[in-house]
Every structure is written in structure tokens, then in C-alpha cells.
CSV table of C-alpha atoms and ligand atoms in Angstrom, one decimal:
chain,number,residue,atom,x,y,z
C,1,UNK,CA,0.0,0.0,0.0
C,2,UNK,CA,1.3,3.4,-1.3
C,3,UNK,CA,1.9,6.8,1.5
C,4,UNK,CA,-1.7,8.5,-0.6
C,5,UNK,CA,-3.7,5.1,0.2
C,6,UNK,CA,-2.3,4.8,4.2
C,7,UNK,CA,-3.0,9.0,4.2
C,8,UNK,CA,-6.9,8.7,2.7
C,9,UNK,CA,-7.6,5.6,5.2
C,10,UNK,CA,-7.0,8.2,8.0
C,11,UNK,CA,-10.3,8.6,10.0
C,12,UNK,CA,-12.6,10.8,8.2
C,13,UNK,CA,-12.9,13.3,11.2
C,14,UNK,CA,-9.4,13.4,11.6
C,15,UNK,CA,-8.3,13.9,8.5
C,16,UNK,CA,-10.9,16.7,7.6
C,17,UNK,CA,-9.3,18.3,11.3
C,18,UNK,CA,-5.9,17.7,10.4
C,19,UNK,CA,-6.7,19.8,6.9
C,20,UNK,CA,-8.6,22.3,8.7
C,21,UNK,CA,-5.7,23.0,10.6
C,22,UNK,CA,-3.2,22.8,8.0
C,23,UNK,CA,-5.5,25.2,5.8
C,24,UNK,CA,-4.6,28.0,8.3
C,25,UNK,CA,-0.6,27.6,7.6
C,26,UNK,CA,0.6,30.5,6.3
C,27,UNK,CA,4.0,28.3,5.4
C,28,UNK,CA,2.6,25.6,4.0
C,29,UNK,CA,0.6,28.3,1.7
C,30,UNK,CA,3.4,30.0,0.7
C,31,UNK,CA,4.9,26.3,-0.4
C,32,UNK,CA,2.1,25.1,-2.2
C,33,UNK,CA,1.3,28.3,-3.9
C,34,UNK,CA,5.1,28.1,-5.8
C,35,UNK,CA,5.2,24.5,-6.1
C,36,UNK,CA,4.2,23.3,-10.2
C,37,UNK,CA,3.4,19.8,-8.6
C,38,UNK,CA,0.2,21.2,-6.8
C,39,UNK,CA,-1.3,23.4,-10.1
C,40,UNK,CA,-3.1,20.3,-11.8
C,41,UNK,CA,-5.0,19.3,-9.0
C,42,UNK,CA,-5.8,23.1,-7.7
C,43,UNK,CA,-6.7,23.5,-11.6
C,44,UNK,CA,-9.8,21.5,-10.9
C,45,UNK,CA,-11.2,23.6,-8.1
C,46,UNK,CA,-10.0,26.7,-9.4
C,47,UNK,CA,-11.2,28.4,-12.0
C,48,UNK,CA,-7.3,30.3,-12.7
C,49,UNK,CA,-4.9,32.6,-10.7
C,50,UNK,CA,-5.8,35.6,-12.5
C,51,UNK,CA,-9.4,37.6,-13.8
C,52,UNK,CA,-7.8,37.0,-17.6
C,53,UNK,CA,-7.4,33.4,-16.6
C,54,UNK,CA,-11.1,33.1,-14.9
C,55,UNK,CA,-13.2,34.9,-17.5
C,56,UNK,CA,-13.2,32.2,-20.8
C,57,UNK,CA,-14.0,29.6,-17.7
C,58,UNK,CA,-17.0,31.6,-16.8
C,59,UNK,CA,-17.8,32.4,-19.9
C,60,UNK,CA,-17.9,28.6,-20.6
C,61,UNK,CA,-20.1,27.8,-17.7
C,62,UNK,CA,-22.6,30.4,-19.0
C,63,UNK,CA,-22.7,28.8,-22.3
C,64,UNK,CA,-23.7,25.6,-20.7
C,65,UNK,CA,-26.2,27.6,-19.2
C,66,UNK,CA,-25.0,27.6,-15.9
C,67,UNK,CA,-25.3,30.7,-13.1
C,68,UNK,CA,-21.9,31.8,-11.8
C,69,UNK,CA,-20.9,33.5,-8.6
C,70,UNK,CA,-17.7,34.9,-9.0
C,71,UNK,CA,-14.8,34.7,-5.8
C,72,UNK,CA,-11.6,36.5,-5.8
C,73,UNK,CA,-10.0,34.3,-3.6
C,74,UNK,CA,-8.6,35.5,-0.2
C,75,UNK,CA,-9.4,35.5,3.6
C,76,UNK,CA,-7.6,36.0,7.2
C,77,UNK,CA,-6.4,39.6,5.9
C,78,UNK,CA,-4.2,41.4,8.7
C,79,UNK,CA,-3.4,44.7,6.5
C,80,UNK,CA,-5.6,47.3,5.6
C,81,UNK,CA,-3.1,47.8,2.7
C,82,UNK,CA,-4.1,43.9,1.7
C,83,UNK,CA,-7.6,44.6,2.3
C,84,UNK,CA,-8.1,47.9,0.5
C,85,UNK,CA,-6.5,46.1,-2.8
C,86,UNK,CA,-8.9,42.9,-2.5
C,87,UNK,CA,-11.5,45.8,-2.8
C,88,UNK,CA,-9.9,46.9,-6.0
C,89,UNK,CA,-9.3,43.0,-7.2
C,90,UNK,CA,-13.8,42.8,-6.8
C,91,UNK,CA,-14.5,46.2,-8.8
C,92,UNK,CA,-12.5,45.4,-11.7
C,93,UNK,CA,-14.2,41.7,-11.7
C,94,UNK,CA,-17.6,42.9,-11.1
C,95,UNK,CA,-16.5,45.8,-14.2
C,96,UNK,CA,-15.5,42.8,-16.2
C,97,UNK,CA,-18.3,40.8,-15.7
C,98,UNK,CA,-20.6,43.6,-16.5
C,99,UNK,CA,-18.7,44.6,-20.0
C,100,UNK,CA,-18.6,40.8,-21.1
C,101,UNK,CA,-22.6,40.1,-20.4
C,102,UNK,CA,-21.8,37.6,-17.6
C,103,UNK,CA,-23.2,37.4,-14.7
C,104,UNK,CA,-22.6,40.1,-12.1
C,105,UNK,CA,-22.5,38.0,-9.3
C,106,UNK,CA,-20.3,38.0,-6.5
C,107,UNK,CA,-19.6,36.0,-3.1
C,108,UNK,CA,-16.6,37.5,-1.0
C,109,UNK,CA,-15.7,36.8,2.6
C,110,UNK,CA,-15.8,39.5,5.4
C,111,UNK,CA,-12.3,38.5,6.8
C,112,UNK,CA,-11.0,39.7,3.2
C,113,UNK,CA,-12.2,43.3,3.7
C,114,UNK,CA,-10.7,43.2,7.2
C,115,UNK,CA,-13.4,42.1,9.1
C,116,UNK,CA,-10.2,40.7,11.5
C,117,UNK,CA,-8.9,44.4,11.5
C,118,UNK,CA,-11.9,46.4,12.6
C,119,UNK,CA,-15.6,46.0,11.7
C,120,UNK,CA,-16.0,49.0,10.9
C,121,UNK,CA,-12.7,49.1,8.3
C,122,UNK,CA,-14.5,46.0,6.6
C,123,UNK,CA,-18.4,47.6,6.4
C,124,UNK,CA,-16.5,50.5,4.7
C,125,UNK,CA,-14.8,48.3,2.3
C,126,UNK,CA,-17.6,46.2,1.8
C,127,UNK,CA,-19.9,49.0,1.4
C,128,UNK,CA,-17.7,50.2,-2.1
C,129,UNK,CA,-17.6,46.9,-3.4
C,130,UNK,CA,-21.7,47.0,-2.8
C,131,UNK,CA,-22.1,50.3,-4.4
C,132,UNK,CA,-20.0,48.8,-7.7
C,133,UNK,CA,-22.5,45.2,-8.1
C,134,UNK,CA,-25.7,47.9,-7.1
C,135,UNK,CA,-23.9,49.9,-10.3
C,136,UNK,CA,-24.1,46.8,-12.6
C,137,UNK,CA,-27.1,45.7,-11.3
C,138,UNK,CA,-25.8,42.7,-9.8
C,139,UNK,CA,-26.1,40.2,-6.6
C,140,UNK,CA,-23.5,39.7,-4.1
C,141,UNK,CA,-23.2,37.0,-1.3
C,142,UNK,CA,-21.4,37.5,1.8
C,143,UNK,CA,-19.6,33.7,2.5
C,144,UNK,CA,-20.0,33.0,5.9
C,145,UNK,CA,-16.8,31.6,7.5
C,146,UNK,CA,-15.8,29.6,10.8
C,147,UNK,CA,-18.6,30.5,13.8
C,148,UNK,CA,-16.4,33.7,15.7
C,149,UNK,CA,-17.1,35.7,12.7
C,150,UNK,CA,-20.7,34.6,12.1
C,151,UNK,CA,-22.0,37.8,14.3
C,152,UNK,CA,-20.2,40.1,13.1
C,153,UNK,CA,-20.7,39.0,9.5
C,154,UNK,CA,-24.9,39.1,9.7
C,155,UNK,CA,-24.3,42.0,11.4
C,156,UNK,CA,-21.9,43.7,8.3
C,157,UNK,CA,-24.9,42.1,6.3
C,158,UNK,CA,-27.5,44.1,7.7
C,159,UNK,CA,-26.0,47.8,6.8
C,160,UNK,CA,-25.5,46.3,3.3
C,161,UNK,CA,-28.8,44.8,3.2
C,162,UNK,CA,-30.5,48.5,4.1
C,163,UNK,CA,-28.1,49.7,1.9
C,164,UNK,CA,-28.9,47.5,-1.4
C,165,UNK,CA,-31.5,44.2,-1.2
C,166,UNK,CA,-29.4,42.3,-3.3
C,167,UNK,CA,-27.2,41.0,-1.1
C,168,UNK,CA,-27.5,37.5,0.8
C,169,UNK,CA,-25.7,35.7,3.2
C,170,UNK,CA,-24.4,32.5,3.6
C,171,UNK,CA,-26.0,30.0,6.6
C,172,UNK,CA,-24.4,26.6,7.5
C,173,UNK,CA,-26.6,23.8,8.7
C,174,UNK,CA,-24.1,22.3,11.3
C,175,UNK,CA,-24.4,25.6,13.5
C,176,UNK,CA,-26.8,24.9,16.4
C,177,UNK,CA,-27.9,29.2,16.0
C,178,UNK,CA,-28.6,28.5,12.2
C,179,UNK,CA,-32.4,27.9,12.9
C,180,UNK,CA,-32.7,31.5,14.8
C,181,UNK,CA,-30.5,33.2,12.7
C,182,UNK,CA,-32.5,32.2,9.5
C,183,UNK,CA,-35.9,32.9,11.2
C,184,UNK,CA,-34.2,36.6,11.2
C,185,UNK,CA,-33.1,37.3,7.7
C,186,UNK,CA,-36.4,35.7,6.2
C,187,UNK,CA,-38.0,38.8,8.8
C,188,UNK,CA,-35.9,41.3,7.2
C,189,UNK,CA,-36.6,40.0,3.7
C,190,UNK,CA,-33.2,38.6,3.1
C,191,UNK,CA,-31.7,35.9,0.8
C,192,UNK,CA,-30.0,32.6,2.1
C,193,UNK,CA,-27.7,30.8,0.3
C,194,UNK,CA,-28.0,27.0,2.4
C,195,UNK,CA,-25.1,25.1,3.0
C,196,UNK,CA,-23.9,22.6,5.6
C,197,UNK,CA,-20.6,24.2,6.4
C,198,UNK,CA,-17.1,23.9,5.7
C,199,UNK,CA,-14.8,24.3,9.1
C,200,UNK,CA,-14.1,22.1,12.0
C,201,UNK,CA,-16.2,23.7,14.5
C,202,UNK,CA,-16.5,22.7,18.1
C,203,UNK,CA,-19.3,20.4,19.5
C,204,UNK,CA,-20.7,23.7,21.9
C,205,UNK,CA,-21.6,25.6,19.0
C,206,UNK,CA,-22.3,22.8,16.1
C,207,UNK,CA,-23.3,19.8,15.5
C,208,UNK,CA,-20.9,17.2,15.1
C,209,UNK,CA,-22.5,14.3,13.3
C,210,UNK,CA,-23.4,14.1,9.7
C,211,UNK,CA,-26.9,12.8,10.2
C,212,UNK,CA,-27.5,16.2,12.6
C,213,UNK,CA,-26.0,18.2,9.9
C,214,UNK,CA,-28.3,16.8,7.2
C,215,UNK,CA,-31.1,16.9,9.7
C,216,UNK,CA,-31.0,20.5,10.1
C,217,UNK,CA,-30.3,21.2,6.7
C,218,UNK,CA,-33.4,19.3,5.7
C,219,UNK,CA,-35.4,21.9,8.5
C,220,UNK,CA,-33.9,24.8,6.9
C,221,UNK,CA,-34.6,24.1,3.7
C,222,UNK,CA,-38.2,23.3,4.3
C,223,UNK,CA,-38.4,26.3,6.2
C,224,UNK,CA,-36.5,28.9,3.1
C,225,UNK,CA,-38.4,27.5,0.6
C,226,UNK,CA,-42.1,27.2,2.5
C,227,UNK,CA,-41.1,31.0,3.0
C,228,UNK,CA,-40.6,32.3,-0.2
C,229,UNK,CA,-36.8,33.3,0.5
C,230,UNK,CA,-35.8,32.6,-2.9
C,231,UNK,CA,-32.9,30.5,-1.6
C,232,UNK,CA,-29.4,29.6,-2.9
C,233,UNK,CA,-29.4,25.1,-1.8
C,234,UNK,CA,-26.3,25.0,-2.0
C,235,UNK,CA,-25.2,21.1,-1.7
C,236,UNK,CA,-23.8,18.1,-4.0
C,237,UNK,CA,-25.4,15.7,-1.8
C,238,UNK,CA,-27.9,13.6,-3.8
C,239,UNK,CA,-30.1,13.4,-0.7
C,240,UNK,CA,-30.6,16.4,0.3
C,241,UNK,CA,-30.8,17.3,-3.5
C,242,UNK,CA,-34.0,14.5,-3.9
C,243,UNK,CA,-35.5,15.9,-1.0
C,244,UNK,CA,-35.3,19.5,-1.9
C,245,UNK,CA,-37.3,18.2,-5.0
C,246,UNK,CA,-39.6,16.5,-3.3
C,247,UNK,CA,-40.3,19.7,-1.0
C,248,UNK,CA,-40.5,21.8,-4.1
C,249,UNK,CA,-43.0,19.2,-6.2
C,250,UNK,CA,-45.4,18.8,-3.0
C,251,UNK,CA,-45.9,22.0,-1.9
C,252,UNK,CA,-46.5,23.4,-5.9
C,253,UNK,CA,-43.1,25.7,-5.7
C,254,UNK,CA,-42.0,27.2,-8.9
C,255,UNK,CA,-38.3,26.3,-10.3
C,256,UNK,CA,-38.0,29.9,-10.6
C,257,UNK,CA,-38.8,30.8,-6.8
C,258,UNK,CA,-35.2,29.0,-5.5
C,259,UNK,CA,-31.9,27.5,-7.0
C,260,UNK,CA,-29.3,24.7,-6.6
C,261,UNK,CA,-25.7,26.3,-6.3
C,262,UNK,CA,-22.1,23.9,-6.4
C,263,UNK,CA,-18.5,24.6,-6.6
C,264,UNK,CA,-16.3,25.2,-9.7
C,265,UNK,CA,-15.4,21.4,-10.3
C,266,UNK,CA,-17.3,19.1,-7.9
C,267,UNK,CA,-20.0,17.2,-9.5
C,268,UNK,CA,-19.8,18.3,-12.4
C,269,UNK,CA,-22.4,15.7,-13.3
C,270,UNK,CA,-25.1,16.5,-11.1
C,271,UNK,CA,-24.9,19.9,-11.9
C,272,UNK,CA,-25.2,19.2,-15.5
C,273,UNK,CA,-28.7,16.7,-14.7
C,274,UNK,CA,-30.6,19.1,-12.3
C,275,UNK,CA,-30.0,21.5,-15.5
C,276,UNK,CA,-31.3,19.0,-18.0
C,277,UNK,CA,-34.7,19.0,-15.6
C,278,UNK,CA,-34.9,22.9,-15.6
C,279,UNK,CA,-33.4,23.5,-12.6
C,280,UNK,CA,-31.6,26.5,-12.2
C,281,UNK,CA,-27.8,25.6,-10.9
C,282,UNK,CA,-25.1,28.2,-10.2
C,283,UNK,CA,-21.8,27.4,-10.1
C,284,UNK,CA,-19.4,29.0,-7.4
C,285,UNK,CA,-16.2,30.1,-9.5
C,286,UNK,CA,-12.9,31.2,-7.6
C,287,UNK,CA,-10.5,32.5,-8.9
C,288,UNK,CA,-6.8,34.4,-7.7
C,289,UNK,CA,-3.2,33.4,-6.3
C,290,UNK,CA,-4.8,32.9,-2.8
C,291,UNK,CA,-6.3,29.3,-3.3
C,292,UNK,CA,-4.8,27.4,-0.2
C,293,UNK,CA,-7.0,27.8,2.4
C,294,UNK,CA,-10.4,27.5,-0.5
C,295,UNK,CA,-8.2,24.3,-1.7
C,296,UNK,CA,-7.4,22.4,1.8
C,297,UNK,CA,-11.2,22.7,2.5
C,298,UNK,CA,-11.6,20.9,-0.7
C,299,UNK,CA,-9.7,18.4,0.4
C,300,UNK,CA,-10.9,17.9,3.6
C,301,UNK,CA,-14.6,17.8,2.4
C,302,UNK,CA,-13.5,14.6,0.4
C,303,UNK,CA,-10.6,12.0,1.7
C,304,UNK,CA,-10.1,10.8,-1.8
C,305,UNK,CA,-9.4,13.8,-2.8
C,306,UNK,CA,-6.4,13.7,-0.8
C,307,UNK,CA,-5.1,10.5,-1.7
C,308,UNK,CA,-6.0,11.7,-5.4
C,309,UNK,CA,-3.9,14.3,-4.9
C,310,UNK,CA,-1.1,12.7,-3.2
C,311,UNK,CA,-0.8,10.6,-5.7
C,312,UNK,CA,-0.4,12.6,-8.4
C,313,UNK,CA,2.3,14.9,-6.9
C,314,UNK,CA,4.2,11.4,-6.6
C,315,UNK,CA,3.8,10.7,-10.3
C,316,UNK,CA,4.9,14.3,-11.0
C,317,UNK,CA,8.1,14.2,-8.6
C,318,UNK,CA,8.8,10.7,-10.0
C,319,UNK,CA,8.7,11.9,-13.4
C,320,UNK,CA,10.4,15.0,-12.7
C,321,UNK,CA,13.4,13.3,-10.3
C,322,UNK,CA,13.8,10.3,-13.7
C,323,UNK,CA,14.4,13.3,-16.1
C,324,UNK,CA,17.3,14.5,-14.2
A,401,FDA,P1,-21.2,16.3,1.4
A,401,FDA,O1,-19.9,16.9,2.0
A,401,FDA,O2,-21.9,15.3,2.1
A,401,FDA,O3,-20.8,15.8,-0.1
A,401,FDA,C1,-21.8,15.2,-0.9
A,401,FDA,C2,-21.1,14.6,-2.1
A,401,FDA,O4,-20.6,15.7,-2.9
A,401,FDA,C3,-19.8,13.8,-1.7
A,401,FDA,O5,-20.1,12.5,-1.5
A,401,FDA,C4,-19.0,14.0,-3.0
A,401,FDA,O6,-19.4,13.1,-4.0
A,401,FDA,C5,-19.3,15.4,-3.4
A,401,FDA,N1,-18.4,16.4,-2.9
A,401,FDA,C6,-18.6,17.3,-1.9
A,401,FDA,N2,-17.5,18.0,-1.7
A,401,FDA,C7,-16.6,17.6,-2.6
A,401,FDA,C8,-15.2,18.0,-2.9
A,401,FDA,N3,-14.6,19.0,-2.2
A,401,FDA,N4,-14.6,17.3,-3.9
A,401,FDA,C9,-15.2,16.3,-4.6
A,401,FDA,N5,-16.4,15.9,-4.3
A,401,FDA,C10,-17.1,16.5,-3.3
A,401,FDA,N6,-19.2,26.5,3.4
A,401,FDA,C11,-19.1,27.5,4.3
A,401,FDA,O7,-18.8,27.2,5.5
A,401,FDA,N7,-19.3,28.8,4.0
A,401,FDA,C12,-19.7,29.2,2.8
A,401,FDA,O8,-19.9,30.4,2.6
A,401,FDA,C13,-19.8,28.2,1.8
A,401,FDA,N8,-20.2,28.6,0.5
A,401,FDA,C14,-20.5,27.5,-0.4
A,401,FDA,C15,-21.0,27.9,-1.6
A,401,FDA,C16,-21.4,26.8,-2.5
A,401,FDA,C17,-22.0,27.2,-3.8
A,401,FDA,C18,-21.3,25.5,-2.1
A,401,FDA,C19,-21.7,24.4,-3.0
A,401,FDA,C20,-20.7,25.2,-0.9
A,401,FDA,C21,-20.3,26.2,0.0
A,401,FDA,N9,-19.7,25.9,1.2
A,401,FDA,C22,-19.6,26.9,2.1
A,401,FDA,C23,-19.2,24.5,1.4
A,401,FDA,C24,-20.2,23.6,2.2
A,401,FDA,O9,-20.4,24.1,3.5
A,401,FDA,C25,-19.7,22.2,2.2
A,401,FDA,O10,-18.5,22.1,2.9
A,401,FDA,C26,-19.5,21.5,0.8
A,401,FDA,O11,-20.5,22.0,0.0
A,401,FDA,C27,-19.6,20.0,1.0
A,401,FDA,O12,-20.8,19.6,1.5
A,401,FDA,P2,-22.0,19.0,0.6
A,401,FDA,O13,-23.3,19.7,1.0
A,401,FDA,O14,-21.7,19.0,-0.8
A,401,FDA,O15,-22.2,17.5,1.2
């Protein structure tokens, strides 16, 4: 048995831990980012490391007649300096998007406009990048990351909500306050984009099983849709897919009152059947030089993908060490 088969027979839990963890190593991102060996594998996740790079792959996804949400990657930023040009990286994508007839549709994390900083630097920074997708007539979607930032990030959501009612927020399922906190944005007329969640979150604030996380998921859903949120499911889990449908079909909801939403690369098959029934799907494309965190949550939402991985930065350092 190979080092990528002993890795991916890890315990699930501990392996998507030990990634979580590794995802917040600013060393190891500086590594991978320069290493060739990890650019084919990041290549399926990431839609390029540049705007010129990203745009033919968004364009692509629109000829297929997918949605798009654009992401300039990025997160955990600790300069204003770093913060203030993330703000300039969205306006000239949401500009580009606009001039090419794509989508204007964003999704950026608060910890990128310096939520970490001061609240107050990021709702200013945020605030611009709103006033630029309001200019195009766009949508943008605040990402909602691990749960210390989850106050602070409805609360950034609320000024820009007053400020322009196209912009949603992200909820995750395996948050125990997820049921309250959805109760309050369908009150203030909001939009919820639905997913289970991505970090390793302790057991006091989330739930820690998959069958809870599904559970809850299933209650939110019922509860967005019943509503008439217009929300974003966003999930590649077949369950949770059929029983959206079936929530949908028995209650007489349009296809055009909600949509299903999946990442750049992952399933690309489902995403490609709910489309064939007339659903509406809406792919989350990221793009930029940041991708390591994004990446290692990839990773750690999948096992194989690590042995997958692994494996293929072998072959590439075989081949590479054989030519020398
Ligand atoms: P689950 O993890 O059970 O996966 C179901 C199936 O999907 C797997 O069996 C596998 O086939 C496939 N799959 C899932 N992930 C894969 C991967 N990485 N590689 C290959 N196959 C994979 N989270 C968050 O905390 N904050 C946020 O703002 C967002 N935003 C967001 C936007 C969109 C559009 C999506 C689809 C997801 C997010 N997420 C997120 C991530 C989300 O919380 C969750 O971690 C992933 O979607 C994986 O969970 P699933 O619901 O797909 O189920």
C-alpha cells in the first residue's frame, strides 16, 4: 500500500481536522502556492490565478447555461493595505463581468475586507464593493466563515442589506444558532444561500455528526423554501438534492422561486442533470493566487481527494526526479 492510500484511510474526522488546521498555515501556503506539482490538482477547483485566466471559464459555464458566482479568492487579511486592494481586485471583476454580459455576481468573505482588523474598516470596504455590483445591477453574497465571525458577519450584512436588497448571506446547517438566525433574515426580507458548512467547528456551538448536519439542513430548507426566500441550496449531496425536489413538487413551488448552487469542479455531473430537468444551478467560480485555504477545505470535504492528490504529486516528482 502506497503513502496516498495509508493517508486517505485516515479517520474521516481526523483527517478533515488535520486539513482544517493545515489550511490556516501560512507556510505551507506560501509552499504550495510556488510548487508546479500542486497546479493540476488546484486546476480543478480553481477556475485560474488571475481575472484574464477566470473569464473564458466563466464564460464557458454560461454557455452551458450555468449561473456563476464569482470569488476572488482571499481570507484572514491582517493589513488594511491587503484589504483595500482585495476591494480593487472585486470592482475590476464585477466591471468585467458587466462589460462581457456575464453574470454580475459575487460572493466575498468579510475576513477579506478586514473584518479581522476592525468591523467597521470591513463595512467601509464592503460597502464600495456593494455600491459597484448595485452599479451593474448585480447580486452579491457574503460567504459565511468559521462561527467567531458569524455575528459580526450578519451584522456587516444588515448595513449592506438596508443599503442595497441584493445581497445575501451564507447559513451553515451544522451551526446549532442557524435555525434563529435564518428565522431573522427571512423577517428582514433577506436571501439565504443554504449550506452545511465547511470548518471544524467545536461540538458547543455545532453539530458534530453528519446525520444532525443533514437533519438541520433538511429543516432549513423546508423552512426557506415554505417562506418564499428565494434560496441559494447549495449542496452536492444527492439526498438532500431528492428531498429539496420532493419539498418543491409537494408544496407546488415554482423552479423559478429557488436555486441549486455547487462549486467550480465538484460534480460536475449532477450539476449538469438538475440543468437537464430545468433547474436552475449556479456554479461558485474562484479564482486568484490565494487558493490554499479554499483548496485544503476541498480536500478535507472529500478523503479521496487527498489520496488523489497525493498521488499525483508522486507521479509528478517521480517523473520530474527520472528526467534529471
Ligand atoms: P457532502 O460533503 O456530504 O458531499 C456530498 C457529495 O458531494 C460527496 O459524497 C462528494 O461526491 C461530493 N463532494 C462534496 N465536496 C466535494 C469535494 N470537495 N470534492 C469532490 N467531491 C465533493 N461553506 C461554508 O462554510 N461557508 C460558505 O460560505 C460556503 N459557501 C459555499 C457555496 C457553495 C455554492 C457550495 C456548494 C458550498 C459552499 N460551502 C460553504 C461549502 C459547504 O459548506 C460544504 O463544505 C460543501 O458543499 C460540501 O458539502 P455537501 O453539501 O456538498 O455535502
Amino acid at each position: 500500500m502506497s503513502f496516498a492510500d495509508d493517508v486517505r484511510l485516515l479517520p474521516q474526522r481526523t483527517m478533515r481536522s488535520l486539513l482544517i488546521s493545515l489550511s490556516h498555515r501560512r507556510s505551507l501556503a506560501r509552499l504550495a502556492v510556488r510548487s508546479p506539482l500542486t497546479r493540476p490538482v488546484v486546476a480543478r477547483f480553481v477556475a485560474g490565478e488571475s481575472l484574464a485566466e477566470a473569464l473564458p471559464a466563466i464564460a464557458a459555464l454560461k454557455r452551458a447555461g450555468l449561473h456563476t458566482t464569482v470569488d476572488v479568492l482571499g481570507e484572514s487579511v491582517t493589513s488594511p493595505e491587503h484589504a483595500a486592494a482585495a476591494v480593487d481586485r472585486y470592482l475590476a471583476t464585477v466591471a468585467a463581468l458587466s462589460e462581457r454580459g456575464l453574470d454580475p455576481n459575487v460572493s466575498l468573505k468579510l475576513t477579506q475586507m478586514g473584518l479581522a482588523i476592525d468591523r467597521d474598516l470591513c463595512r467601509t470596504n464592503v460597502l464600495r464593493v456593494v455600491e459597484a455590483v448595485r452599479g451593474v445591477g448585480g447580486f452579491i453574497r457574503f460567504d459565511m466563515e468559521d462561527h467567531t465571525t458569524t455575528d459580526a458577519t450578519l451584522d456587516v450584512w444588515r448595513s449592506a442589506h438596508e443599503a442595497y436588497p441584493q445581497v445575501g448571506v451564507v447559513i451553515q446547517s451544522a451551526l446549532r444558532r442557524s435555525s434563529a438566525d435564518v428565522d431573522a433574515i427571512i423577517a428582514a426580507g433577506g436571501r439565504v444561500r443554504l449550506c452545511k458548512g465547511a470548518y471544524d467547528e467545536p461540538g458547543s456551538v455545532a453539530y458534530r455528526t453528519r446525520a444532525a448536519v443533514d437533519a438541520n439542513y433538511t429543516r432549513l430548507m423546508e423552512r426557506l423554501l415554505l417562506a418564499d426566500a428565494y434560496p441559494a441550496l447549495a449542496t452536492h449531496d444527492p439526498k438532500l438534492i431528492a428531498r429539496a425536489i420532493e419539498i418543491v413538487e409537494r408544496n407546488g413551488i415554482g423552479r423559478d422561486r429557488f436555486e441549486f448552487q455547487m462549486l467550480y469542479g465538484v460534480r460536475r455531473d449532477l450539476q449538469r442533470t438538475l440543468l437537464d430537468r430545468g433547474y436552475t444551478v449556479r456554479i461558485y467560480v474562484p479564482y486568484g493566487q490565494e487558493w490554499y485555504p479554499y483548496f485544503m477545505r476541498r480536500l478535507a470535504e472529500r478523503p479521496a481527494n487527498v489520496g488523489f492528490m497525493l498521488r499525483a504529486v508522486i507521479k509528478e516528482e517521480t517523473r520530474r526526479m527520472r528526467g534529471k
